[in-house]
Each structure stands twice: as structure tokens, then as C-alpha cells.
Coordinates of C-alpha atoms in Angstrom, one line a residue:
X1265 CA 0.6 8.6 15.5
X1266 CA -1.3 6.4 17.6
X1267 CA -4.0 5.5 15.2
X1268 CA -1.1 5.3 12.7
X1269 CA 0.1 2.4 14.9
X1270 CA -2.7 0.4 15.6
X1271 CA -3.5 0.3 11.5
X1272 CA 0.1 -0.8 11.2
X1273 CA 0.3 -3.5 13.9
X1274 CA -3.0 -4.8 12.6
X1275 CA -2.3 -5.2 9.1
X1276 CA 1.4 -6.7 10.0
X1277 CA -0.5 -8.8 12.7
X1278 CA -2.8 -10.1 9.2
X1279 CA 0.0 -10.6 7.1
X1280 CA 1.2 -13.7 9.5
X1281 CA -0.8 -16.2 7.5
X1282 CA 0.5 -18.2 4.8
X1283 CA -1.4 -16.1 1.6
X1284 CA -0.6 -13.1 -0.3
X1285 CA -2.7 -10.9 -1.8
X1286 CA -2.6 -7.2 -2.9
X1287 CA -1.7 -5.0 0.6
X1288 CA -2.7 -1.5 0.1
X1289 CA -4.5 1.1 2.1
X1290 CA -7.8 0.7 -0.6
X1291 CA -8.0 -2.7 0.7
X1292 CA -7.9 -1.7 4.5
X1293 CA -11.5 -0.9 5.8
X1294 CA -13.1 0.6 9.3
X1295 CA -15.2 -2.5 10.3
X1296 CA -18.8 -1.3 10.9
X1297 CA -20.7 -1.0 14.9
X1298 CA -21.8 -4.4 15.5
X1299 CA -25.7 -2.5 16.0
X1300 CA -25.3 -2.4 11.7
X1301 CA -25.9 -5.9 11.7
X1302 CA -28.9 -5.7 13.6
X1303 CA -30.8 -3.7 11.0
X1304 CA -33.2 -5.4 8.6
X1305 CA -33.5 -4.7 5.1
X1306 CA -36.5 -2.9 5.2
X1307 CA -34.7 -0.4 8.2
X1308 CA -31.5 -0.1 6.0
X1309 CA -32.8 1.0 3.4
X1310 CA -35.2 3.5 5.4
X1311 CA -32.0 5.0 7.2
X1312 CA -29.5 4.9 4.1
X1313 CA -31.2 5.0 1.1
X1314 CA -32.1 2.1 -1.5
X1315 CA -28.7 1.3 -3.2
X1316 CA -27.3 3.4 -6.2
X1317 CA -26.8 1.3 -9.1
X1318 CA -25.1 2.6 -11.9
X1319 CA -24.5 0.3 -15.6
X1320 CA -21.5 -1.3 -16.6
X1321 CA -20.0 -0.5 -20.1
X1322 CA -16.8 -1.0 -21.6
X1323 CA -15.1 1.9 -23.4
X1324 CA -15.1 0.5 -26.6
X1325 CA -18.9 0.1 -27.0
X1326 CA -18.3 -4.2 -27.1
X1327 CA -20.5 -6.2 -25.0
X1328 CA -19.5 -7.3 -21.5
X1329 CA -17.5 -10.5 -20.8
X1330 CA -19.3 -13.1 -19.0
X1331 CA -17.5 -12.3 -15.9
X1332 CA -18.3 -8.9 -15.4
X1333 CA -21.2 -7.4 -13.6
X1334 CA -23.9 -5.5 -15.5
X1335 CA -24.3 -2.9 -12.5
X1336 CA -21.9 -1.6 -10.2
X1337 CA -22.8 0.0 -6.5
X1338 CA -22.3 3.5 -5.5
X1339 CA -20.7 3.7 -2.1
X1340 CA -22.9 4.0 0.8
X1341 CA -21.9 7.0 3.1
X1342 CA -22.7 6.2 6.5
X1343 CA -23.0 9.7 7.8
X1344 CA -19.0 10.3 9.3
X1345 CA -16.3 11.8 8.0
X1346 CA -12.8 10.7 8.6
X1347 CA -12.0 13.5 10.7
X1348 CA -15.2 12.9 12.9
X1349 CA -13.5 9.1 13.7
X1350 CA -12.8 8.4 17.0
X1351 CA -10.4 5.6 18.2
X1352 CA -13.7 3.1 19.0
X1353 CA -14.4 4.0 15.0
X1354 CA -10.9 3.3 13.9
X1355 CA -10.8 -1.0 14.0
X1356 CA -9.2 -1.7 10.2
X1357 CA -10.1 -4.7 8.3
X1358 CA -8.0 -6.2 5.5
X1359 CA -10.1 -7.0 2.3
X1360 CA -10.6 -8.2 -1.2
X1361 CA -8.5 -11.8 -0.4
X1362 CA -9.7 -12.4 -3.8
X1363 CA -6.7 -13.3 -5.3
X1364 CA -4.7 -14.4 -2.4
X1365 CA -2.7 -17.2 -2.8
X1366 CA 0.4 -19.0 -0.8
X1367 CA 4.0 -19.1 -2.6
X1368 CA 4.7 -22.2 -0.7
X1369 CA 1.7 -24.0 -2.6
X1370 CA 3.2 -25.9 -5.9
X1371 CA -0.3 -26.0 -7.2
X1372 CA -0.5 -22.1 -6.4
X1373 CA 2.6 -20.4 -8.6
X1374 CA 1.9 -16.9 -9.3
X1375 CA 4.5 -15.5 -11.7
X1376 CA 5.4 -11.8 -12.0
X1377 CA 3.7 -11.3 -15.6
X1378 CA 0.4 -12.2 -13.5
X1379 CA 0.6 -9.6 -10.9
X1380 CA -2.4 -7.6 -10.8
X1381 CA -1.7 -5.6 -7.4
X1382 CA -2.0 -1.9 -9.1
X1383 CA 1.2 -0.6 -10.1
X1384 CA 1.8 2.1 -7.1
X1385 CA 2.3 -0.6 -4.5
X1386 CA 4.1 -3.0 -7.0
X1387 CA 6.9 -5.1 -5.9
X1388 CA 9.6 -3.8 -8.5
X1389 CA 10.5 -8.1 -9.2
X1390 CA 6.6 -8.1 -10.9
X1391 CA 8.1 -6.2 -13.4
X1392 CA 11.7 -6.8 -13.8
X1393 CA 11.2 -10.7 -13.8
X1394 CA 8.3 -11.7 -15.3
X1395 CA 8.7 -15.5 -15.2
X1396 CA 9.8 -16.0 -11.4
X1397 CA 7.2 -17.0 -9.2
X1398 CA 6.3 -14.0 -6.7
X1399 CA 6.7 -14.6 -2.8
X1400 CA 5.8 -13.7 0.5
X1401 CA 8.6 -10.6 -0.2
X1402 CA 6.4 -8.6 -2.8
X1403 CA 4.1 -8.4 -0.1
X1404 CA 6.8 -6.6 2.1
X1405 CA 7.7 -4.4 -0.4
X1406 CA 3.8 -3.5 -0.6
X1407 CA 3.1 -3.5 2.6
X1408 CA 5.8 -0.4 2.8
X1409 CA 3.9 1.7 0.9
X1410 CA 0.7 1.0 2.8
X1411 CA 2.6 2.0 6.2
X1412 CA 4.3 5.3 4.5
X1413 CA 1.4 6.2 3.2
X1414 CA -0.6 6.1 6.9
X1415 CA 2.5 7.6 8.4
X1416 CA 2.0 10.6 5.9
X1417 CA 0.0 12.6 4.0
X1418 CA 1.1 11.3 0.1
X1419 CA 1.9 8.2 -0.9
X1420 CA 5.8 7.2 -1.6
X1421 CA 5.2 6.5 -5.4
X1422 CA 3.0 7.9 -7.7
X1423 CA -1.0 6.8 -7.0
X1424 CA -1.9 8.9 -10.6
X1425 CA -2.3 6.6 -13.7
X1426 CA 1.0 6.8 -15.2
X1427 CA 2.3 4.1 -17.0
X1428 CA 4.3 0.9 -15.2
X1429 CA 7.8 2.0 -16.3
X1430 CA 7.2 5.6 -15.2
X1431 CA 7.0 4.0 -11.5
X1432 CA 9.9 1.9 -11.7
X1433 CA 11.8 5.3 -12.6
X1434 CA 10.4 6.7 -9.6
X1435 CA 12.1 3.2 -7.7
X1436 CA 15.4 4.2 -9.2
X1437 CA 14.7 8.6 -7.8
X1438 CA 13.8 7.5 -4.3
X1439 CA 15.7 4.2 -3.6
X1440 CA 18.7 5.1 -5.4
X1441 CA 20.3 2.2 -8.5
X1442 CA 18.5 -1.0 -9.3
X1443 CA 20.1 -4.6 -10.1
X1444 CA 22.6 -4.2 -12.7
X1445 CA 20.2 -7.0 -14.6
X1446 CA 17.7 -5.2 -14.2
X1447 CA 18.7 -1.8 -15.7
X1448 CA 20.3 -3.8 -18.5
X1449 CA 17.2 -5.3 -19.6
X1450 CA 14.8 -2.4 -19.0
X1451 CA 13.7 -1.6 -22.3
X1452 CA 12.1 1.8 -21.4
X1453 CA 15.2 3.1 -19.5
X1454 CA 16.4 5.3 -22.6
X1455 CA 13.3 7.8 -22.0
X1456 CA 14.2 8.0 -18.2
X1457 CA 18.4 7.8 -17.6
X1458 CA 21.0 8.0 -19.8
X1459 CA 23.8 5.1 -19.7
X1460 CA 25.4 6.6 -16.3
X1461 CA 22.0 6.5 -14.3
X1462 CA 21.7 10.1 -15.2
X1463 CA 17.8 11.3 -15.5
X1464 CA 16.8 12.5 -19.2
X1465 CA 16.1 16.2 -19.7
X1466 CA 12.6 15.7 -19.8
X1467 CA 12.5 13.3 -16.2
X1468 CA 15.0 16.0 -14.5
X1469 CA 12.2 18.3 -14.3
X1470 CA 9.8 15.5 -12.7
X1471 CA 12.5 13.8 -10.7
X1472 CA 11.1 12.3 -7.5
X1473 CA 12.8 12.8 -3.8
X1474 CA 15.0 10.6 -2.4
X1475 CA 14.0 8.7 0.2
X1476 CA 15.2 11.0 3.1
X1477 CA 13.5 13.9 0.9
X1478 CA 10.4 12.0 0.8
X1479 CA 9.9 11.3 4.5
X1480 CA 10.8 15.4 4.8
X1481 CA 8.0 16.4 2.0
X1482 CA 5.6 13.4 2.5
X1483 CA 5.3 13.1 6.2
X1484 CA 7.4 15.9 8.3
X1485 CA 5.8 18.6 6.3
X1486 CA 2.4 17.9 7.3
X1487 CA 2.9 16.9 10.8
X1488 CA 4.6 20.1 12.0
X1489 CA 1.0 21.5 11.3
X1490 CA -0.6 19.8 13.8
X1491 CA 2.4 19.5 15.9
X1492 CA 2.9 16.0 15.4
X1493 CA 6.6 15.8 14.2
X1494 CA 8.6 12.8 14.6
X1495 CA 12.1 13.2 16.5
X1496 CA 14.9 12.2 15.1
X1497 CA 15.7 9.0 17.1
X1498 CA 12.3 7.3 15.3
X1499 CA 12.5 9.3 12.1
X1500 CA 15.9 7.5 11.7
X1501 CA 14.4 4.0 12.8
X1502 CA 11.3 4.1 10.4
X1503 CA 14.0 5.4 7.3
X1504 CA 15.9 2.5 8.2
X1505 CA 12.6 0.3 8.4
X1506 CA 11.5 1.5 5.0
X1507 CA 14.9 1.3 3.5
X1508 CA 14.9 -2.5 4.3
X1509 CA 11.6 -2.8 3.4
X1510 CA 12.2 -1.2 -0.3
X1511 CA 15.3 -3.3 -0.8
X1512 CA 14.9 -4.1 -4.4
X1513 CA 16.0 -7.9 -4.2
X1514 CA 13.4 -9.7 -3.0
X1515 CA 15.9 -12.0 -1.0
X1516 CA 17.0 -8.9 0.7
X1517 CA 13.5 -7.7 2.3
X1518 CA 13.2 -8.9 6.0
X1519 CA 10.5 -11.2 6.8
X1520 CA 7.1 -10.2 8.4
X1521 CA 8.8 -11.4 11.8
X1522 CA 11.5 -9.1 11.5
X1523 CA 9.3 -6.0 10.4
X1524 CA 7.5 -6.9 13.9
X1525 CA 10.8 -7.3 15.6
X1526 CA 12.1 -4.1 14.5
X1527 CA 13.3 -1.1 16.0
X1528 CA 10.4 1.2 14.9
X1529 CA 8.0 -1.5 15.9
X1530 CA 8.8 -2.3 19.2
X1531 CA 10.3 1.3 19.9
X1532 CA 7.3 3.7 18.6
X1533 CA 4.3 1.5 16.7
X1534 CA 3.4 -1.2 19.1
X1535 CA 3.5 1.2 22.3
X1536 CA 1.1 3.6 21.0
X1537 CA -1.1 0.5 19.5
X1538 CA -0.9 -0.5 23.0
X1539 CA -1.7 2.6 24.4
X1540 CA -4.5 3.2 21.9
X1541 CA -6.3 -0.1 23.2
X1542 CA -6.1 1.2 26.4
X1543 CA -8.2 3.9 26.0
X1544 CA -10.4 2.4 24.6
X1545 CA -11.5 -0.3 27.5

């Protein structure tokens, strides 16, 4: 839990700057011991190996477009595995700004249809309406799924590489009915719910939790084996946290502000951050 926090509160405490860009937990990294920098080349490659390139081809057999990269890297594995980390190890660092951009920018509109944060983490408006300009909510909604994810073991929505409209019928199983617009103009709804909401044959047998369900499977489950359940007075804060979080209209997310100035924040997550630094002096 207290690592949990102190990844939490950091990546909120990031998120106060006017940009957006795609928040999910393959973005967040463990910054490295400041003695890395102090290395030369030479003494890098003499304590880690000479990088591992490996060639870049498309699927198709057609020649690479100019702004791809002939090679890619490997990973380097630095020698510790994550459950050799200690709380010194654990400082997270939010990455690949890439595409970051900020709403209130005229010059800087970013519309639904051009939303490349991958599908798992996807703010449900990036598909449901592709002309409106994406906000500083979509990064809420994402920004859920990172927390949920470090609170538990498996990630709220599918991370597996199913298609888009398989996730947004995994919105409607844990968060319960979308926008009446919404359902009306999803094209692919036929293969998921019938006309009362009702999953198809086929998507009864692969219907996802609820929400509550979720939290049981996803995150209680997994914690009772290391005794590290959470009571009910935070398990109902953080459902009510996430629930907020999730809310499917945009407009209806809170702000960054009041996700810091929440219950589960100031209750649980920022005390054991605090606590965590303390240990650490």
C-alpha cells in the first residue's frame, strides 16, 4: 500500500501541469541511482553489455516510412527484479511526453478520432465522439486505470489486443449504461447487447465484473495473500474515487484538484506516501 501511494501521489502531483498526454503504468518508470550517470561509455558497456539491436520490418514486407527507425533496442536489464526493490529504488518517473499537448491551446486541438493513448486506458469520449476536442478529463479517466491497476494485481479493462469496441463493452459490464447517444450511435452494439442492454449469448459467457466485483477479483483477491487487505471504510472511499473517476461524461469527472482532495487521498494515499518518505531520510 505504501509504495502504491507514493506512485499515486506522484503521478497526480505530475498531472498539475497544463499538458495531456497518454497516462498509463508503461509510461511510469523507476528513475535510475544518480552513480548511473557517472559511468562512461566505455564502463557501461563493460558492466551491461553493448546494446541489443534488433531490425525494424513491417508485416507486409513494404519498405519503412521515413519516420521510422531501422533498428529498435532491446531493454537493458539492470540486474533487479521488482520484487528485489526497495522504497530508495521505487522514485517513478512519468515518460514519453511525446504527444502531450494542452486543451486550453487553440493552436493545440486534439480531436477524439486522433487519440492514440492505447485502447485499455482510453477515455470512452475518444471513441464515442470523434470530432470533439479531448480535454484535461480523458486524462482522469486514464489516470484511473493507472491507479487501479497499482492498487491490484490486473488491470480494470482488458490490456490483451482485442478490438476497440470489445473495450467499450467492457465500459458498459463494469460501469453499468452509457449515454443514451452514445449507445444509439454505436454501430458495433448489435454483437455485444441486445436493444434492452442485455449482453448477447456469445458476450454472456465473457461478461466482465462490475465494478464492485472487480475491486473483489482484481485487488482483494490478491491482497488477502499477503495480508494486505483493505478495510471496508477505504475500500468504499477508493470505489467511490474510481466510480467518479470512470464517470462516462467527461463533464462529470472531477478535476485533478478534486482527485487530490478526495477522501481516499487525503484519508489512506497521501499518509502512507508521507510515511514512505519518511523512511526513507
Amino acid at each position: 500500500m505504501t509504495d502504491s501511494s507514493s506512485h499515486e501521489a506522484k503521478v497526480l502531483k505530475a498531472l498539475s501541469s497544463p499538458s495531456t498526454h497518454h497516462i498509463h503504468l508503461n509510461n511510469v518508470l523507476v528513475k535510475l541511482p544518480s552513480s548511473f550517470d557517472d559511468l562512461s561509455i566505455e564502463q557501461l558497456y563493460e558492466k551491461y553489455g553493448k546494446p541489443e539491436t534488433i531490425p525494424v520490418t513491417r508485416c507486409d514486407g513494404k519498405p519503412l516510412p521515413p519516420n521510422a527507425p531501422a533498428k529498435a533496442v532491446a531493454p537493458l536489464f539492470l540486474g533487479k527484479y521488482a520484487e528485489k526493490f526497495t522504497l530508495p529504488d521505487a522514485q517513478p518517473l512519468l515518460s514519453d511526453f511525446g504527444e502531450a499537448f494542452c486543451p486550453a491551446s487553440p493552436s493545440e486541438v486534439r480531436l477524439g478520432q486522433d487519440c492514440h493513448t492505447p485502447t485499455p486506458f482510453r477515455a470512452p469520449e475518444a471513441k464515442c465522439e470523434l470530432q470533439a476536442p479531448l480535454g484535461y478529463p480523458s486524462d482522469i479517466w486514464s489516470l484511473a486505470t493507472a491507479i487501479w491497476e497499482i492498487m491490484g494485481m490486473k488491470a480494470i479493462f482488458s490490456t490483451d489486443f482485442v478490438p476497440e469496441d470489445e473495450i467499450v463493452a467492457q465500459h458498459v459490464d463494469v460501469l453499468g449504461p452509457m449515454p443514451s447517444n452514445w449507445w444509439k450511435s454505436w454501430e458495433a452494439r448489435s454483437r455485444f447487447f441486445d436493444e434492452h442492454g442485455n449482453p448477447t449469448e456469445s458476450c454472456q459467457i465473457n461478461k466482465w465484473p462490475s465494478l464492485e466485483d472487480s475491486f473483489e477479483i482484481c485487488v482483494q483477491k490478491w491482497r488477502r495473500k499477503v495480508g494486505g487487505e483493505i478495510d471496508e471504510n477505504e475500500k468504499a472511499a477508493f470505489l467511490d474515487l474510481m466510480r467518479r473517476m470512470l464517470a462516462f461524461r467527461p463533464e462529470e469527472r472531477p478535476t485533478v484538484d478534486e482527485v487530490l482532495h478526495s477522501e481516499w487521498m487525503v484519508k489512506w494515499a497521501f499518509p502512507d506516501y508521507q510515511r514512505s518518505q519518511r523512511r526513507l531520510r
